[in-house]
PDB file of C-alpha atoms and ligand atoms in Angstrom:
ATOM      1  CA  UNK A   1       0.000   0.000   0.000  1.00 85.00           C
ATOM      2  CA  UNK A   2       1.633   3.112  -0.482  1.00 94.00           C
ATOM      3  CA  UNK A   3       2.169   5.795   1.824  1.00 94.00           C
ATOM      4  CA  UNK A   4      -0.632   8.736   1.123  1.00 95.00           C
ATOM      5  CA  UNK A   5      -3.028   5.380   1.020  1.00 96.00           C
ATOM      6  CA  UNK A   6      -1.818   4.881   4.469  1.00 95.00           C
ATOM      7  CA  UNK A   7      -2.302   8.219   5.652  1.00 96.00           C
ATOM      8  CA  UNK A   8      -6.450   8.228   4.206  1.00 96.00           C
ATOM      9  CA  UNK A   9      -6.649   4.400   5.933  1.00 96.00           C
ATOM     10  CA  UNK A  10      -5.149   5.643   9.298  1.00 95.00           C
ATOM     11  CA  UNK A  11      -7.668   9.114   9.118  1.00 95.00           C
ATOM     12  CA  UNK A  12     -10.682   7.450   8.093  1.00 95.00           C
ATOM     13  CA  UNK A  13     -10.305   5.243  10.828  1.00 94.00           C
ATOM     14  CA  UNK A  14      -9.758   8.041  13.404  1.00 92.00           C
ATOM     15  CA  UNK A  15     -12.994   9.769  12.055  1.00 93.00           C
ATOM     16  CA  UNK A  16     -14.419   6.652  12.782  1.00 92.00           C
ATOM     17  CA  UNK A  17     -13.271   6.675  16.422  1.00 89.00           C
ATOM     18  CA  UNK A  18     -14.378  10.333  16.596  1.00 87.00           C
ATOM     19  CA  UNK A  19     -17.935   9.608  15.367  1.00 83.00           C
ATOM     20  CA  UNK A  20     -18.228   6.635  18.125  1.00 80.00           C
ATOM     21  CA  UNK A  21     -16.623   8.943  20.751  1.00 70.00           C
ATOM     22  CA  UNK A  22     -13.978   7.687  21.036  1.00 60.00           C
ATOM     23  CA  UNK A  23     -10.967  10.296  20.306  1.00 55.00           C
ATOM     24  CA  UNK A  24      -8.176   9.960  17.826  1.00 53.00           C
ATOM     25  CA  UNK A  25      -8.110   6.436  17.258  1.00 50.00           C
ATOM     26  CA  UNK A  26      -5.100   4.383  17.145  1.00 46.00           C
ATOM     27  CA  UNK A  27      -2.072   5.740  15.803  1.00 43.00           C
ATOM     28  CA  UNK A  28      -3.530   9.340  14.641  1.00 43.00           C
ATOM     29  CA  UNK A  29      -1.331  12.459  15.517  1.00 52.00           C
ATOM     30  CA  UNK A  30      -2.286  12.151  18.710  1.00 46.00           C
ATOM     31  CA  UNK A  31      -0.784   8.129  19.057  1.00 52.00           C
ATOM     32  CA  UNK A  32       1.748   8.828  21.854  1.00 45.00           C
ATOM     33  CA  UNK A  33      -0.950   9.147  24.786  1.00 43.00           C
ATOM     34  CA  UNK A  34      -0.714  12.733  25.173  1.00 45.00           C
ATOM     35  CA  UNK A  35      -3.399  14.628  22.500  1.00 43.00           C
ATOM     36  CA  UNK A  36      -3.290  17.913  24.733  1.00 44.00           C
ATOM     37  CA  UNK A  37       0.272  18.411  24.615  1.00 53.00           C
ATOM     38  CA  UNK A  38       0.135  17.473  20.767  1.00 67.00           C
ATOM     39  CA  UNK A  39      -2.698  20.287  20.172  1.00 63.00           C
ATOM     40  CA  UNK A  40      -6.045  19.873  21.437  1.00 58.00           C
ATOM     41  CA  UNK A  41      -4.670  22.090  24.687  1.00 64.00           C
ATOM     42  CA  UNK A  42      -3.845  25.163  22.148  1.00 75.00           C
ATOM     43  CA  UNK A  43      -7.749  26.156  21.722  1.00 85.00           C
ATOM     44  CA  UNK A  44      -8.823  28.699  23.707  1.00 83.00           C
ATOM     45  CA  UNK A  45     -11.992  27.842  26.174  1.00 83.00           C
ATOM     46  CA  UNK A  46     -13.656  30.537  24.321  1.00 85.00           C
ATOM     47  CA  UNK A  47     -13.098  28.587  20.756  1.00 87.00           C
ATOM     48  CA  UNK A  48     -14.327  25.563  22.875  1.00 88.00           C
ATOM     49  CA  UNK A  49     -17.218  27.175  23.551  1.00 86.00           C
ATOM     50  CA  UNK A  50     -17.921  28.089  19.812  1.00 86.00           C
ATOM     51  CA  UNK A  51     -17.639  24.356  19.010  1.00 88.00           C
ATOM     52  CA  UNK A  52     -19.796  21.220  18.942  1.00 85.00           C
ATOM     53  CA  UNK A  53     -18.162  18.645  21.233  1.00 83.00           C
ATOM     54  CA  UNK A  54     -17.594  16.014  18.442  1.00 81.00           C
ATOM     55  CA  UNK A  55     -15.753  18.847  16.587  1.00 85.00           C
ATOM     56  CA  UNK A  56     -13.296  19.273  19.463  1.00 85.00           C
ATOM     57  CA  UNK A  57     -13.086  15.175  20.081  1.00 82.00           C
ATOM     58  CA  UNK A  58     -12.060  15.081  16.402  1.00 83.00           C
ATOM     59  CA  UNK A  59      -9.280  17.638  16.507  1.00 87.00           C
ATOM     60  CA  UNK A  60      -6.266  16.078  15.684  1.00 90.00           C
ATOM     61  CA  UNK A  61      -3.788  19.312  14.834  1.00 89.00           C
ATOM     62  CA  UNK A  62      -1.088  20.232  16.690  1.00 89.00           C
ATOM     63  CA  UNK A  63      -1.288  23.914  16.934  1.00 87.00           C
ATOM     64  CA  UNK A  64      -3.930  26.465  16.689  1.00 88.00           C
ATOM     65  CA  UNK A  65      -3.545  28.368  13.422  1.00 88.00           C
ATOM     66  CA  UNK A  66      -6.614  30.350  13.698  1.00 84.00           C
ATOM     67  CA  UNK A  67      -5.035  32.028  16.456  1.00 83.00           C
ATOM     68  CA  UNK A  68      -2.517  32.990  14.295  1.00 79.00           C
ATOM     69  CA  UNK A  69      -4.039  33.770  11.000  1.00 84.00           C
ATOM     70  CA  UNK A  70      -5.161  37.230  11.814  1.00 87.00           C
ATOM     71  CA  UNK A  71      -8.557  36.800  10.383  1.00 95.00           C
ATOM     72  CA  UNK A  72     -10.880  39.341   8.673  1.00 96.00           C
ATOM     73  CA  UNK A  73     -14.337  39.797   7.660  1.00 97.00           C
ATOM     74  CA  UNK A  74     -15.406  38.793   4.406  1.00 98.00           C
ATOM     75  CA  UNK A  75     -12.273  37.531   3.681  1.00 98.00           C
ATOM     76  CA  UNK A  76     -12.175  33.939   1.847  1.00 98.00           C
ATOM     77  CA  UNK A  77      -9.808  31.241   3.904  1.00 98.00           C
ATOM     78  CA  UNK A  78      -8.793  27.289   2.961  1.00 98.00           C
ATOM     79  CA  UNK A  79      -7.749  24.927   5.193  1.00 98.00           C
ATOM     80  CA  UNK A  80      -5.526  22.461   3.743  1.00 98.00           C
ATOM     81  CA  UNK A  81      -6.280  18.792   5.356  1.00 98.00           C
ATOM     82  CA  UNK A  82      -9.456  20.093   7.476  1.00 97.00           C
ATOM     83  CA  UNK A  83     -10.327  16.632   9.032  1.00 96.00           C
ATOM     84  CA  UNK A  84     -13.358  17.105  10.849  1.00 95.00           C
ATOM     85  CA  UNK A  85     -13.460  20.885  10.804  1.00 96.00           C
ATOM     86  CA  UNK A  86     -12.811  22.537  13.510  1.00 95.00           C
ATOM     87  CA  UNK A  87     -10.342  25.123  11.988  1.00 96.00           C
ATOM     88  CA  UNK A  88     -12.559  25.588   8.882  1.00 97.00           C
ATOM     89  CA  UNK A  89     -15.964  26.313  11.552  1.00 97.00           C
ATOM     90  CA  UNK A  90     -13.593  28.955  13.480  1.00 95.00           C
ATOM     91  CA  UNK A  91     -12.451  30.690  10.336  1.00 97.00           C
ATOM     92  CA  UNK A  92     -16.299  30.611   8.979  1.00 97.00           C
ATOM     93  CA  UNK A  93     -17.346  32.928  12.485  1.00 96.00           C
ATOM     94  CA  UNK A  94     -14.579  34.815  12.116  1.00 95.00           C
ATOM     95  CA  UNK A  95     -15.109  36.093   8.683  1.00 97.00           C
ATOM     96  CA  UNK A  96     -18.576  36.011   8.851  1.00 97.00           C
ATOM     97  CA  UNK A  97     -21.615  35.872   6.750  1.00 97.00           C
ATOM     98  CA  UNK A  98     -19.720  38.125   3.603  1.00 97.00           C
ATOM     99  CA  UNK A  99     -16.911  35.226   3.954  1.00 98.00           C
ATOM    100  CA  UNK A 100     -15.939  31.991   3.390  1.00 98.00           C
ATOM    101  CA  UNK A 101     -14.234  29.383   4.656  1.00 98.00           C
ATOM    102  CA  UNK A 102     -13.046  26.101   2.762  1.00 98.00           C
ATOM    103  CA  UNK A 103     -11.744  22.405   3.854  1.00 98.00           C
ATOM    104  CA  UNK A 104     -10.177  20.388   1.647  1.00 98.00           C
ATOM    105  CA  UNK A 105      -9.278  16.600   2.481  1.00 98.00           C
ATOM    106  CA  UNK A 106      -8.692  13.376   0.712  1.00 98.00           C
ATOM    107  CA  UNK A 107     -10.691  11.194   3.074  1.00 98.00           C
ATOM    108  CA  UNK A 108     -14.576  10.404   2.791  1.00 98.00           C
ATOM    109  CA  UNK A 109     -15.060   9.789   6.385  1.00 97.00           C
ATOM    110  CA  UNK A 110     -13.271  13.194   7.734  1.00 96.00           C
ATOM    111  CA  UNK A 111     -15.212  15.436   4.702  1.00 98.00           C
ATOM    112  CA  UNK A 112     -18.658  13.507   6.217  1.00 97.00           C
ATOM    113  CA  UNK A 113     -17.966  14.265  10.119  1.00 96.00           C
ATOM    114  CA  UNK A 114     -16.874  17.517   9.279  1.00 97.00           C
ATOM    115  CA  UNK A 115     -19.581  18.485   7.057  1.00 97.00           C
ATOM    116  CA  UNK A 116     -21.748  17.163   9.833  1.00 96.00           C
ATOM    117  CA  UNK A 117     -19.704  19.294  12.653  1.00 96.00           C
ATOM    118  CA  UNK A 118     -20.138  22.678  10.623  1.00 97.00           C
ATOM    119  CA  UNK A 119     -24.405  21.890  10.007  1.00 96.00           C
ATOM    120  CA  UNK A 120     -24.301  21.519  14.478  1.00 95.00           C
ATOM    121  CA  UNK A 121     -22.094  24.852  14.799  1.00 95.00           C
ATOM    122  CA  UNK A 122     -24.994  26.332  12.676  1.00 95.00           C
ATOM    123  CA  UNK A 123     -22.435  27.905  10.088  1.00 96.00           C
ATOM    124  CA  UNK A 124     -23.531  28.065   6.625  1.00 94.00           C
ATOM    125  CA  UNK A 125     -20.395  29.688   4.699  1.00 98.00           C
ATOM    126  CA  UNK A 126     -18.277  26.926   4.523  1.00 98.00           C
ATOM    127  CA  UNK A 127     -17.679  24.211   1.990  1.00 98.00           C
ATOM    128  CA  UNK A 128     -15.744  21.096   1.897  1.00 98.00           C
ATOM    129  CA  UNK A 129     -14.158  20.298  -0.858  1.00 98.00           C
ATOM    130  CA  UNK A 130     -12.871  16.650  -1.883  1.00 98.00           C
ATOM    131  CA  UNK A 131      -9.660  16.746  -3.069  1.00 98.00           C
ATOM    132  CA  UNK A 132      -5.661  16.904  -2.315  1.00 98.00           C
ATOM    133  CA  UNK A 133      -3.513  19.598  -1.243  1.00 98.00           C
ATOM    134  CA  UNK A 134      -0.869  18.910  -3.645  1.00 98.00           C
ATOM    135  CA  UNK A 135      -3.637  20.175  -6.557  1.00 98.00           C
ATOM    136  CA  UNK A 136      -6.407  21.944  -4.707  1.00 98.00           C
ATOM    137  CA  UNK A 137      -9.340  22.271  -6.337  1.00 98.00           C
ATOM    138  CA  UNK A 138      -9.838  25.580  -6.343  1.00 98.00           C
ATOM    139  CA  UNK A 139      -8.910  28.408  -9.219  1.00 98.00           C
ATOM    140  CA  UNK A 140      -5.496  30.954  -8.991  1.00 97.00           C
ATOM    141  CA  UNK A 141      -5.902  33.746  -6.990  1.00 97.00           C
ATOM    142  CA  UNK A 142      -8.970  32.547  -5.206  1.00 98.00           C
ATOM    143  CA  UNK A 143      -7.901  32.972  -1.276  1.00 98.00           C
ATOM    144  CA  UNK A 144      -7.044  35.521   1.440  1.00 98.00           C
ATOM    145  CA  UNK A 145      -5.693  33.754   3.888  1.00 98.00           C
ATOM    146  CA  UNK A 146      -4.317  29.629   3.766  1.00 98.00           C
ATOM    147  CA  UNK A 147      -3.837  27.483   7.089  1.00 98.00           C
ATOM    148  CA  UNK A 148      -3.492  23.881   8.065  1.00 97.00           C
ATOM    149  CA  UNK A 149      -2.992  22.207  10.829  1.00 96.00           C
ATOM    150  CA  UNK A 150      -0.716  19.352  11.272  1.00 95.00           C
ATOM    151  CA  UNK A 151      -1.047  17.908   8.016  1.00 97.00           C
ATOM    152  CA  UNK A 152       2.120  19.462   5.061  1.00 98.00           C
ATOM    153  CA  UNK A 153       4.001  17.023   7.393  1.00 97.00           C
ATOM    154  CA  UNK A 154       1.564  14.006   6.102  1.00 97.00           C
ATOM    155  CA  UNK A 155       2.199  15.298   2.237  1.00 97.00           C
ATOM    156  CA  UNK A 156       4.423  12.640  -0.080  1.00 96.00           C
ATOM    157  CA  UNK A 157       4.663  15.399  -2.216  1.00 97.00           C
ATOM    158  CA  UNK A 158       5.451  18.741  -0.321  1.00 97.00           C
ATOM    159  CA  UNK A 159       6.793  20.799  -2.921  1.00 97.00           C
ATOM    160  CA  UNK A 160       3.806  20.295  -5.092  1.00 97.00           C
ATOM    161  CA  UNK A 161       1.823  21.477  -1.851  1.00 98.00           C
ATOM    162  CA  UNK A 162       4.112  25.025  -1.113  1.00 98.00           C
ATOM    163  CA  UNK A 163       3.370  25.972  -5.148  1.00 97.00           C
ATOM    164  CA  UNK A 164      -0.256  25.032  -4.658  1.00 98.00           C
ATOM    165  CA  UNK A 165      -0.415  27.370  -1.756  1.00 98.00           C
ATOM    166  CA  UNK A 166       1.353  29.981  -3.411  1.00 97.00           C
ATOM    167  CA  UNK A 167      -0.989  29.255  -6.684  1.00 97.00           C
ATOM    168  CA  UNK A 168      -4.336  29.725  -4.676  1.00 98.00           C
ATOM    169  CA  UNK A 169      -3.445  32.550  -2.875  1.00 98.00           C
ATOM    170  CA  UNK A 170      -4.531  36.123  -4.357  1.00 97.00           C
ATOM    171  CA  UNK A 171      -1.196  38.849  -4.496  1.00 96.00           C
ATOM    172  CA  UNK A 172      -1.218  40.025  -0.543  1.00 96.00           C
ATOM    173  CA  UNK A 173      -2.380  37.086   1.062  1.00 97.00           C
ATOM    174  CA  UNK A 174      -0.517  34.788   4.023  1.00 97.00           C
ATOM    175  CA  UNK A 175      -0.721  31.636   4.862  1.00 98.00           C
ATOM    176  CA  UNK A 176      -0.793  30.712   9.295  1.00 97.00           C
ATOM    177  CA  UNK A 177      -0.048  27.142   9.040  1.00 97.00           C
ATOM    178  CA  UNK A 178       0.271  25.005  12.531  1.00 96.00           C
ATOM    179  CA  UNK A 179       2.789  22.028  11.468  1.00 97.00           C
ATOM    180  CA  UNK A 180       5.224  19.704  13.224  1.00 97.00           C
ATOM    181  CA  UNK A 181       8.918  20.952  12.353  1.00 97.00           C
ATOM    182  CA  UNK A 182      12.311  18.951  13.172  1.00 98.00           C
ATOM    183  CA  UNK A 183      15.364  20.607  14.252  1.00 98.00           C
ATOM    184  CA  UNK A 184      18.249  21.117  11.597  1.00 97.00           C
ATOM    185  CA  UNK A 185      20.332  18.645  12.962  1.00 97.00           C
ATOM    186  CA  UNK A 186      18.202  15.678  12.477  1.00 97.00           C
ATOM    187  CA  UNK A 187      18.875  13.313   9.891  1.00 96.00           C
ATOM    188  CA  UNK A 188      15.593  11.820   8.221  1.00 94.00           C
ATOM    189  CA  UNK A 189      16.248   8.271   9.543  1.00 95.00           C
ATOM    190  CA  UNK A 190      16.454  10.312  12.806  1.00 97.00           C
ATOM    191  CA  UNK A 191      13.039  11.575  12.399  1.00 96.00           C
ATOM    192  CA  UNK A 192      11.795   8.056  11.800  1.00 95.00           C
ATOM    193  CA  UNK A 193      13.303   6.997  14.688  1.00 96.00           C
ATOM    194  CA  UNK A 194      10.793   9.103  16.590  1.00 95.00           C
ATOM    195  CA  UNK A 195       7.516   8.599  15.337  1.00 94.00           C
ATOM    196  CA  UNK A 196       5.701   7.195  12.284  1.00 93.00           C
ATOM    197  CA  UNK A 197       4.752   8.858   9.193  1.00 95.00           C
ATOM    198  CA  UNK A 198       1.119   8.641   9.421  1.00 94.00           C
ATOM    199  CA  UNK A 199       1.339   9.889  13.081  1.00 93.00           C
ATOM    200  CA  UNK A 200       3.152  13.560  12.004  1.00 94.00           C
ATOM    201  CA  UNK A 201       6.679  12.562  12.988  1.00 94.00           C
ATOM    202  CA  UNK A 202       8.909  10.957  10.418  1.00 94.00           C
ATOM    203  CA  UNK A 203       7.913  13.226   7.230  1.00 96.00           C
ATOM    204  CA  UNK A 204       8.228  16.404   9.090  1.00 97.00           C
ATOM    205  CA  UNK A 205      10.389  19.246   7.178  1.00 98.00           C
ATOM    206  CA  UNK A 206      13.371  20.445   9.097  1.00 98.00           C
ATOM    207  CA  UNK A 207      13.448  24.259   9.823  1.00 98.00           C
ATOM    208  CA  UNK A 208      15.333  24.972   6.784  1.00 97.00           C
ATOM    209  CA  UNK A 209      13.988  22.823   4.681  1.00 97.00           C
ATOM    210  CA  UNK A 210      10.824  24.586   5.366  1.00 98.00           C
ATOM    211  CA  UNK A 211      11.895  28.280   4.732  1.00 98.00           C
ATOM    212  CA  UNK A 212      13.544  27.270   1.774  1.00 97.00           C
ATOM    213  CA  UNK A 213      10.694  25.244   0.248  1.00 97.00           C
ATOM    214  CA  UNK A 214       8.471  28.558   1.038  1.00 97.00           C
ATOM    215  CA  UNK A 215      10.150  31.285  -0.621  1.00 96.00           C
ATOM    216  CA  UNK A 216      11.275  28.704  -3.678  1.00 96.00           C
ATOM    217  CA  UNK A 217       7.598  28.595  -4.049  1.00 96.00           C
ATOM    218  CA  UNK A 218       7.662  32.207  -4.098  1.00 95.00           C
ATOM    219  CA  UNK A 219       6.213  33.730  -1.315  1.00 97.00           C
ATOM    220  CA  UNK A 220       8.010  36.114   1.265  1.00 96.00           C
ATOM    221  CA  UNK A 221       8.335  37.321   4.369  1.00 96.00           C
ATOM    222  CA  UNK A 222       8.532  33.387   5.922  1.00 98.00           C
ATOM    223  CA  UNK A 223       8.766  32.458   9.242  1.00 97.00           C
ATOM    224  CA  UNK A 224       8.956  29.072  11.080  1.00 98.00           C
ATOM    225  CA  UNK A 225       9.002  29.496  14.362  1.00 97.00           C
ATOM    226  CA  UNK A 226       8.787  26.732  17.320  1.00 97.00           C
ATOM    227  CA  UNK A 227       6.164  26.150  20.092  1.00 94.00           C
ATOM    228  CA  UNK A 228       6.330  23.359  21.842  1.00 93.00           C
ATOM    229  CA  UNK A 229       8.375  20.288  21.623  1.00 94.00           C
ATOM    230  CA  UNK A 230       6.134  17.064  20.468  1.00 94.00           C
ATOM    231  CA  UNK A 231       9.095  14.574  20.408  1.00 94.00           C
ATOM    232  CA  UNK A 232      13.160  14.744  21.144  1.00 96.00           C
ATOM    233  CA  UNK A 233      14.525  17.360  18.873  1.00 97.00           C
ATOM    234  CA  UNK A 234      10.698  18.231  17.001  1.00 96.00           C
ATOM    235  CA  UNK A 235       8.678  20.384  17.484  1.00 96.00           C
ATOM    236  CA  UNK A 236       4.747  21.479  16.826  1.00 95.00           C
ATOM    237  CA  UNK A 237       5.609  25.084  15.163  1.00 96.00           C
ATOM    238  CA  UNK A 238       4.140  28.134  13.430  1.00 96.00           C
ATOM    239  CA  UNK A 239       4.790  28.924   9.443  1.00 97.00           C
ATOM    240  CA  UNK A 240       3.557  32.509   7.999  1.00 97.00           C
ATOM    241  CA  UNK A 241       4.638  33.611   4.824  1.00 97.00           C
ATOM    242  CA  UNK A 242       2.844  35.951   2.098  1.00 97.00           C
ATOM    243  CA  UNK A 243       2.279  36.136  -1.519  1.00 96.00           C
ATOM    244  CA  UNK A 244       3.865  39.524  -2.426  1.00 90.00           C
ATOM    245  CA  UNK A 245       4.409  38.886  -5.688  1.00 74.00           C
ATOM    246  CA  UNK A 246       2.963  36.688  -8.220  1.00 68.00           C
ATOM    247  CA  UNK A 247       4.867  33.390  -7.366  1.00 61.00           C
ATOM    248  CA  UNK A 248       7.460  31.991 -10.242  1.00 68.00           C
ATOM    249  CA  UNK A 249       8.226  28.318  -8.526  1.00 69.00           C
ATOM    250  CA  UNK A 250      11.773  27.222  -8.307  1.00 71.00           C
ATOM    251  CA  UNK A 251      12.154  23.540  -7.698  1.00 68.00           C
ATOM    252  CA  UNK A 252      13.960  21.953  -4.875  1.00 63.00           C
ATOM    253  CA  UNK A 253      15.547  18.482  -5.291  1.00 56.00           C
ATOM    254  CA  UNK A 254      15.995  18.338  -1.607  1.00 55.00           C
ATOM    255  CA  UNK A 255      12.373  17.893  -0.576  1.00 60.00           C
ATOM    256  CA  UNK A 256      11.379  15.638  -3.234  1.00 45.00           C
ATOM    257  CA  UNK A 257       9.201  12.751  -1.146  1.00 45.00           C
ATOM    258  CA  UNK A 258      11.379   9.526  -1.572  1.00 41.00           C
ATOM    259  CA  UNK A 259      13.391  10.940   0.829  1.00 39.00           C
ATOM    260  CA  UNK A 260      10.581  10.935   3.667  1.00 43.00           C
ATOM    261  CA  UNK A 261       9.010   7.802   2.050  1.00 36.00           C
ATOM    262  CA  UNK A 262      10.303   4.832   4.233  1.00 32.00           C
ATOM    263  CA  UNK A 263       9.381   5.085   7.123  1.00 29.00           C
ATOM    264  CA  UNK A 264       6.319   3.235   8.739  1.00 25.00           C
TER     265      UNK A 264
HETATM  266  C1  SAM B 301      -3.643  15.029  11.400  1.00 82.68           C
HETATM  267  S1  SAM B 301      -5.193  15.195  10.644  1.00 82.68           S
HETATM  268  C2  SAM B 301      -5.499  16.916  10.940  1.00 82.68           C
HETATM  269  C3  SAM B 301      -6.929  17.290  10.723  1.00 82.68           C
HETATM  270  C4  SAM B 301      -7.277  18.731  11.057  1.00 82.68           C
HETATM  271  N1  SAM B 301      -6.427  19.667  10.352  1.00 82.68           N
HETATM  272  C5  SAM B 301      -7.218  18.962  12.552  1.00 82.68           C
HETATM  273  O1  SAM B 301      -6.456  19.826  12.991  1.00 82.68           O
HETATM  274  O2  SAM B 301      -7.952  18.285  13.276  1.00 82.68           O
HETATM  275  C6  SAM B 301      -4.734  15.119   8.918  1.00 82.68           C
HETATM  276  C7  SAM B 301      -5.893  15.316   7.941  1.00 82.68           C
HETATM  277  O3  SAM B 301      -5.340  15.634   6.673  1.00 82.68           O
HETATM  278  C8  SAM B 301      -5.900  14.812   5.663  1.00 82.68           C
HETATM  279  N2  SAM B 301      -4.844  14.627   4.658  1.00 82.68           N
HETATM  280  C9  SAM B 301      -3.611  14.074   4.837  1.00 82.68           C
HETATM  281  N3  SAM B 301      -2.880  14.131   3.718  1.00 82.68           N
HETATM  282  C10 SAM B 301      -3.671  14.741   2.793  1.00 82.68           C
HETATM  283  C11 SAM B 301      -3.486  15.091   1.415  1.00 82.68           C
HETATM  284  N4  SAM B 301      -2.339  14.823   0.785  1.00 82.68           N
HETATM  285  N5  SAM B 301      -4.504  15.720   0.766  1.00 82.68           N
HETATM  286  C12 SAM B 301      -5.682  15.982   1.404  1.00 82.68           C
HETATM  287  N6  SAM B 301      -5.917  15.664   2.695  1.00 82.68           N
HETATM  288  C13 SAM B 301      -4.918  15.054   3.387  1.00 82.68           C
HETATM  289  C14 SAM B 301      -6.331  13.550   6.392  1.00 82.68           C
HETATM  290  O4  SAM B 301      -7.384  12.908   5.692  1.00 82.68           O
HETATM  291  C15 SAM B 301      -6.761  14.100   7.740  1.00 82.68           C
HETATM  292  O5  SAM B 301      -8.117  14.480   7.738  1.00 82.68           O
END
């Protein structure tokens, strides 16, 4: 089976677990035991509040980008990899009625609970979109603001995903994307060595390899900065960049996916 079938196997079955009540599942991004120091902790009892429980139980990120984002009304935001929704309801209040907020995911189960999740919030201006994020099915120069949470790590193709960010996103707009980062030094078997693929460990980016896959994509003013440690030496982090120009892709051998492929 290969690996971005293993990813939609391991995520429809924690959508599963999330519809029966019973949390992540086994071996989601929350696998080692401790889902509130992987994430869930990082919403704000206030956000809890704005929330149906099953959208909390089914949060499986491992930051908070809509705290970062810097939302505005009307504006029109996608969240790459929005599992059972609870980024893509937040963004949808905090734009409001004049905007929008999309999902996008690959798997049938998460685009059903979160579809589901956004009709008990009682928002209206979202849609979720089948698809994934490495070609995004939506048109150039279509969206404000980009996050994601916890899920560029889970790409087998992250290059393709940085130019489809920088594709979507209309001249001026940012990205706030909540990911799981590994320190410079670590080698990708050492990454491995700390967690699986499917559970947000092994395929993480390194710092560098993250700022330079951002501005080759073409986008500016990038930052990656760390949070809070998730495993020896990696860390859940914070990426911003935005689209100040119209973006003229570069490639970069040294994220091509074989090189994050064995590893579960
Ligand atoms: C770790 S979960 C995070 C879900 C959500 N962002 C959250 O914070 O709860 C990863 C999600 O990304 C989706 N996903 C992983 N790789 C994907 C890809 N290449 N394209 C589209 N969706 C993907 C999975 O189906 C799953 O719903």
């Amino acid at each position: 089976m290969d690996l971005r079938e293993q990813v939609r196997q391991r995520y429809a079955e924690a959508a599963r677990a999330a519809e029966t009540g019973g949390g992540c599942g086994s071996g989601s991004c929350c696998e080692d035991g401790r889902p509130g120091d992987f994430g869930k902790a990082l919403y704000s009892a206030e956000q809890h509040g704005e929330l149906p429980d099953a959208a909390v139980l089914a949060s499986l990120g491992c930051g908070n980008p809509t705290a970062v984002a810097e939302l505005n009304e009307g504006e029109t935001v996608l969240d790459l990899g929005s599992g059972g929704g609870i980024d893509v309801i937040l963004s949808a209040k905090r734009v409001g009625p004049a905007g929008t907020a999309y999902g996008v995911d690959m798997t049938d189960e998460m685009l059903a609970l979160a579809r589901k999740n956004a009709a008990e919030a009682g928002v209206s201006n979202v849609h979720f979109l089948k698809g994934v994020i490495e070609q995004i099915p939506l048109p150039a120069d279509s969206v404000d603001v980009v996050i994601s949470n916890c899920v560029i790590n889970l790409s087998v193709d992250k290059p393709a995903v940085l130019r489809e960010i920088a594709r979507v996103l209309k001249p001026g707009g940012r990205i706030g994307i909540s990911d799981v980062v590994a320190q410079d030094h670590l080698t990708s078997e050492e990454r491995a060595s700390r967690g699986s693929y499917v559970g947000c460990i092994a395929g993480a980016l390194s710092h560098s390899e993250y700022v330079a896959g951002l501005e080759a994509a073409g986008l500016d003013d990038v930052s990656v900065v760390f949070t809070h440690e998730v495993a020896d030496g990696m860390h859940g982090a914070i990426v911003k960049a935005t689209k100040t120009r119209q973006a003229q892709p570069r490639e970069l051998p040294l994220l091509q996916p074989a090189a994050r492929a064995g590893c579960c």
